[in-house]
Short mmCIF file of C-alpha atoms in Angstrom, two decimals:
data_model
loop_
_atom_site.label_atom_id
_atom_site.label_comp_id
_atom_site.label_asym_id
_atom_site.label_seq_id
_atom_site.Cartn_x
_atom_site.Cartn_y
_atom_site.Cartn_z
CA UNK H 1 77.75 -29.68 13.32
CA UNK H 2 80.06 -27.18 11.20
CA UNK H 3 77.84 -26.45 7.84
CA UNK H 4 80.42 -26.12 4.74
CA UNK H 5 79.74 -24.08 2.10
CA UNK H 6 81.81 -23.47 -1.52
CA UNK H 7 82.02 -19.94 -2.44
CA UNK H 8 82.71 -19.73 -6.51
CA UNK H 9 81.96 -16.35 -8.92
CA UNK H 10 84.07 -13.42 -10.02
CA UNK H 11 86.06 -10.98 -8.59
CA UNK H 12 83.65 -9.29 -6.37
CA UNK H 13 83.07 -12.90 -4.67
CA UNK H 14 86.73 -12.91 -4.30
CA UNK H 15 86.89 -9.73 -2.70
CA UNK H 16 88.98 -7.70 -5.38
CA UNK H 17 89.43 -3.80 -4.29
CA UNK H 18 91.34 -1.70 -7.71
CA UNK H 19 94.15 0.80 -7.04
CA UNK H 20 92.85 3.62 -6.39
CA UNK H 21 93.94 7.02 -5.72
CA UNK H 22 97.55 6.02 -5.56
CA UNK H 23 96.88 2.66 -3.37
CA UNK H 24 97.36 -0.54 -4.94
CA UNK H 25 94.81 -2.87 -5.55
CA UNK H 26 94.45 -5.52 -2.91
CA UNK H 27 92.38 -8.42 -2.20
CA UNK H 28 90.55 -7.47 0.66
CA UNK H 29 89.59 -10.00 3.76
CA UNK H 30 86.24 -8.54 4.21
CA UNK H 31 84.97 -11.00 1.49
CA UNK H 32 81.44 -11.08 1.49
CA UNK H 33 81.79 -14.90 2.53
CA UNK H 34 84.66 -14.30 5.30
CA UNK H 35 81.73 -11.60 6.84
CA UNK H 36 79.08 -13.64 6.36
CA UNK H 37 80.72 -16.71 8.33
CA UNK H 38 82.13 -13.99 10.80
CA UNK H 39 78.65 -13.16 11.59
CA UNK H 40 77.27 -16.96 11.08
CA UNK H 41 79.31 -17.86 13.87
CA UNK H 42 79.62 -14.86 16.31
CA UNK H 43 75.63 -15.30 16.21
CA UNK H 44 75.83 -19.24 17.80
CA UNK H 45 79.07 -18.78 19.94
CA UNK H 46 80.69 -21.37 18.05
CA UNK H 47 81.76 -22.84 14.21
CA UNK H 48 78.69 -24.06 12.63
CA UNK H 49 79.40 -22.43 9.37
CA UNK H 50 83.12 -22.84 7.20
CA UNK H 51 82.80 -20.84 3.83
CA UNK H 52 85.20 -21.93 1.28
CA UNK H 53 86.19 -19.29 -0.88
CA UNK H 54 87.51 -20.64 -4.65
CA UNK H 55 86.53 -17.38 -6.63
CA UNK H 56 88.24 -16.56 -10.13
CA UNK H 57 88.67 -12.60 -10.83
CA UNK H 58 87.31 -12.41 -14.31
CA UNK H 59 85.48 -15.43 -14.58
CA UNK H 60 81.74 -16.12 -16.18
CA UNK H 61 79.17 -18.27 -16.33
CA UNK H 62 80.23 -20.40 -18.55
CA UNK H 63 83.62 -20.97 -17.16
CA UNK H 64 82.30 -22.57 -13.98
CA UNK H 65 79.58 -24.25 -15.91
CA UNK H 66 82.29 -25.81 -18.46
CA UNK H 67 85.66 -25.22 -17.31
CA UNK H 68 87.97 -23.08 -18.33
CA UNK H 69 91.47 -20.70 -17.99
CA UNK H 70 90.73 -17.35 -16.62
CA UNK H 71 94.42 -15.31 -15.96
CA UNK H 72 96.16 -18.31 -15.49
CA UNK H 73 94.04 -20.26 -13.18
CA UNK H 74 92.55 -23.10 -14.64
CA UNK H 75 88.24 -23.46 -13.59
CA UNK H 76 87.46 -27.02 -13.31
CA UNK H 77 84.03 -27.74 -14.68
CA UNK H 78 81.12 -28.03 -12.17
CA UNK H 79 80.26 -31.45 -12.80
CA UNK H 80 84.08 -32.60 -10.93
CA UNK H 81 83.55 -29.80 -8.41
CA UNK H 82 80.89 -30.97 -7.18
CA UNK H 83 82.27 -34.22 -6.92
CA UNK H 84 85.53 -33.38 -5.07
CA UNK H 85 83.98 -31.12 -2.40
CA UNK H 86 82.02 -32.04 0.93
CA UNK H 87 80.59 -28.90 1.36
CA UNK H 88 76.71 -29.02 1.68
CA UNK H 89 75.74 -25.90 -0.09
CA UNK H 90 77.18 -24.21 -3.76
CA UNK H 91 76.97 -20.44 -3.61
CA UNK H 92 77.34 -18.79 -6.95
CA UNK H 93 78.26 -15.21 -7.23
CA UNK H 94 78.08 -14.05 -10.68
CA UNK H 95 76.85 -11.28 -13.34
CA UNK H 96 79.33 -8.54 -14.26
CA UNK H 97 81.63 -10.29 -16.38
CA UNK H 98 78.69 -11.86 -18.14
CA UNK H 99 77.10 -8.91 -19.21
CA UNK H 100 80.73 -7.79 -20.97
CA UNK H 101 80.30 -11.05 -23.08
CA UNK H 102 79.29 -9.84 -26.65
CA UNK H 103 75.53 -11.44 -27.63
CA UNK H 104 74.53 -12.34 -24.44
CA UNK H 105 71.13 -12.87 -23.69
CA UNK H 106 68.76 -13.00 -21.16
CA UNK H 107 67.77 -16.64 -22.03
CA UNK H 108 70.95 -18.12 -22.14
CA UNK H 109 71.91 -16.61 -18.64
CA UNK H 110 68.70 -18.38 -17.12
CA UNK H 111 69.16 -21.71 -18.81
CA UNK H 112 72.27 -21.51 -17.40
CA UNK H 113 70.99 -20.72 -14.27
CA UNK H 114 68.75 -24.24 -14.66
CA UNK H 115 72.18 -26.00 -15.30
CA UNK H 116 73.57 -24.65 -12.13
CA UNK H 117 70.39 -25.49 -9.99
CA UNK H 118 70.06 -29.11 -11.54
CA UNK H 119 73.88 -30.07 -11.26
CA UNK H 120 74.55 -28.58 -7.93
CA UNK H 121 70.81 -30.79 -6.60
CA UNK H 122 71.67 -33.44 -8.40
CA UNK H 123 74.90 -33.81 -6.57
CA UNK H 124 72.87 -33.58 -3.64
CA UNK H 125 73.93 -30.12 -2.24
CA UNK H 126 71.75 -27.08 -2.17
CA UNK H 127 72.28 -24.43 -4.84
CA UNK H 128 72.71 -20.76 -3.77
CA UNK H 129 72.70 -17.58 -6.49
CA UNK H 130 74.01 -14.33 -5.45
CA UNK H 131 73.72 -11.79 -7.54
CA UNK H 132 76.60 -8.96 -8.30
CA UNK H 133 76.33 -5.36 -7.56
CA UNK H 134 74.91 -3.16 -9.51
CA UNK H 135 77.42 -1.17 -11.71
CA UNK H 136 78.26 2.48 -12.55
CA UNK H 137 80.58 1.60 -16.30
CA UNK H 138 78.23 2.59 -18.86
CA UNK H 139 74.29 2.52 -19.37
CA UNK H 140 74.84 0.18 -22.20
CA UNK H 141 76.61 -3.01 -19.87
CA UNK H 142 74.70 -1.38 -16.39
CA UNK H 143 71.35 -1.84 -18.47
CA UNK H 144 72.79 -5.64 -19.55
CA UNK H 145 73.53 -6.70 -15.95
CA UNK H 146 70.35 -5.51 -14.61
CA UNK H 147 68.82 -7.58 -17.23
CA UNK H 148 70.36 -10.74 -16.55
CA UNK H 149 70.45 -10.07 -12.78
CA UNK H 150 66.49 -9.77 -13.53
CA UNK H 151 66.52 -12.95 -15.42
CA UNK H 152 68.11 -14.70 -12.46
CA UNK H 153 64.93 -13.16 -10.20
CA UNK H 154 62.60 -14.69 -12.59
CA UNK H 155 64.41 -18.58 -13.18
CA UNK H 156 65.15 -18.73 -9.84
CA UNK H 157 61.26 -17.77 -8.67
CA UNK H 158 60.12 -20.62 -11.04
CA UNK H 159 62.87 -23.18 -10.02
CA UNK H 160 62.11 -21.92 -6.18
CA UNK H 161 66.47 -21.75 -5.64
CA UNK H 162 67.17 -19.32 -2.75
CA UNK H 163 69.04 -16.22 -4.21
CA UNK H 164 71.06 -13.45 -2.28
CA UNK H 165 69.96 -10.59 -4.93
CA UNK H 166 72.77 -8.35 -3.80
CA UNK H 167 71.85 -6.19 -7.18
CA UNK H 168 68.85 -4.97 -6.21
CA UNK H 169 69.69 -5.13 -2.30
CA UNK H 170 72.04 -2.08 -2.61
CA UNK H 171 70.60 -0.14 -5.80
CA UNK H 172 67.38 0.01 -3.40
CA UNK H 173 68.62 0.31 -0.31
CA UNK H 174 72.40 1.58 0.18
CA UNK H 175 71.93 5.49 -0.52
CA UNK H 176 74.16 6.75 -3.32
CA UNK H 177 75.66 3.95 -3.61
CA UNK H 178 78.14 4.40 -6.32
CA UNK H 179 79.90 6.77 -3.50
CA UNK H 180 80.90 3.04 -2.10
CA UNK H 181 82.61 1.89 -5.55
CA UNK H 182 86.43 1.95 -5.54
CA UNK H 183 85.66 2.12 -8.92
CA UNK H 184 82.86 1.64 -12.02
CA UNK H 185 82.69 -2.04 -10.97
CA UNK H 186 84.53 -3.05 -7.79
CA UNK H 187 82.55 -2.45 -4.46
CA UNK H 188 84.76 -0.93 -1.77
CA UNK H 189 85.33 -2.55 2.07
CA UNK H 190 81.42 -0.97 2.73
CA UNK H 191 79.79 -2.70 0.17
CA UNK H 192 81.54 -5.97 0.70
CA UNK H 193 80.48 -6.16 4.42
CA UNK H 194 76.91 -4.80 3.19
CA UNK H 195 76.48 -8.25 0.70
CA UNK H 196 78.18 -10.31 3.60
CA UNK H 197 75.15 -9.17 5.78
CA UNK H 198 72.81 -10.13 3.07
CA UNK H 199 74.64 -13.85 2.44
CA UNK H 200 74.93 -14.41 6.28
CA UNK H 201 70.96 -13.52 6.19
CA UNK H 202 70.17 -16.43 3.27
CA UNK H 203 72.54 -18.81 4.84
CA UNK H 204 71.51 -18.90 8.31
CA UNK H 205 68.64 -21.59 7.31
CA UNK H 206 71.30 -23.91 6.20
CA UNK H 207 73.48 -23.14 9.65
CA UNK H 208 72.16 -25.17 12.60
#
């Protein structure tokens, strides 16, 4: 049986690489969900796992919460989302964006989190938060991700939803990691196979 799964968040869930030292910026296809399925299905010699990708460079919280336009794409709120996709389990990758919102706070990022988890279970699909990387912009916004990417730990603990905490994954355990940054925010083609490993890790419970 082929497991599908629905891929939404920002611009590091799409895979976006910056120009960089004269290269262009690209969109890479070493998306964390294109590795993780890679390795998902390498691992039972056949498709068991097809990861949708629909992530919105840009794009908060609220916008896949709500609905919204983000750069000319239009989000559709979550509540229709849900209802026009078969796949049987929502992945959320979120958190830089959010912490660029002015007034954002801790507690409105976790009841968010609660509308995620209750909309995506009451739909009857299992809910998924991955967290962003860690950033390298400023200690003002790195201090406000870490935050809510904290406040995420904590919901999610009390609402026991599975999370991929790809924060604290590589500030822990990738050595220097802002070496792998193509720049302040974007992971490079390392980092993005790095949280693939970590989301083909949480998924493989889901894959059978």
């Amino acid at each position: 049986m082929v497991v599908k799964v629905l891929i939404c968040g920002d611009s590091t869930a799409a895979g976006f690489v910056p120009a960089k030292n004269g290269a262009p910026s690209y969109t890479t296809t070493s998306t964390p969900s294109a590795i993780a399925e890679s390795i998902l299905n390498a691992r039972q010699g056949c498709m068991t796992a097809q990861l949708e990708n629909v992530a919105v460079g840009g794009s908060n919280f609220g916008q896949w919460l709500d609905g919204g336009m983000i750069g000319g794409i239009q989000i559709i709120p979550l509540s229709q989302r849900l209802a026009g996709t078969d796949a049987k389990v929502i992945v959320m990758q979120l958190g830089i964006n959010d912490a660029f919102i002015a007034g954002i706070t801790v507690e409105t990022y976790m009841a968010q989190i609660e509308r995620f988890r209750n909309a995506v279970l009451s739909s009857g699909k299992t809910p998924i938060f991955m967290t962003d990387n860690p950033i390298s912009y400023s200690s003002t916004h790195n201090g406000i991700l870490w935050s809510l990417m904290n406040g995420v730990r904590v919901k999610a603990g009390e609402l026991g939803m599975q999370i991929v905490d790809c924060n604290d994954a590589i500030a822990r355990h990738v050595d220097n990691w802002p070496q792998f940054m193509a720049d302040s925010i974007h992971p490079d083609e390392t980092l993005y196979r790095f949280m693939g490993s970590l989301l083909a890790t949480a998924l493989a419970r889901h894959v059978i």
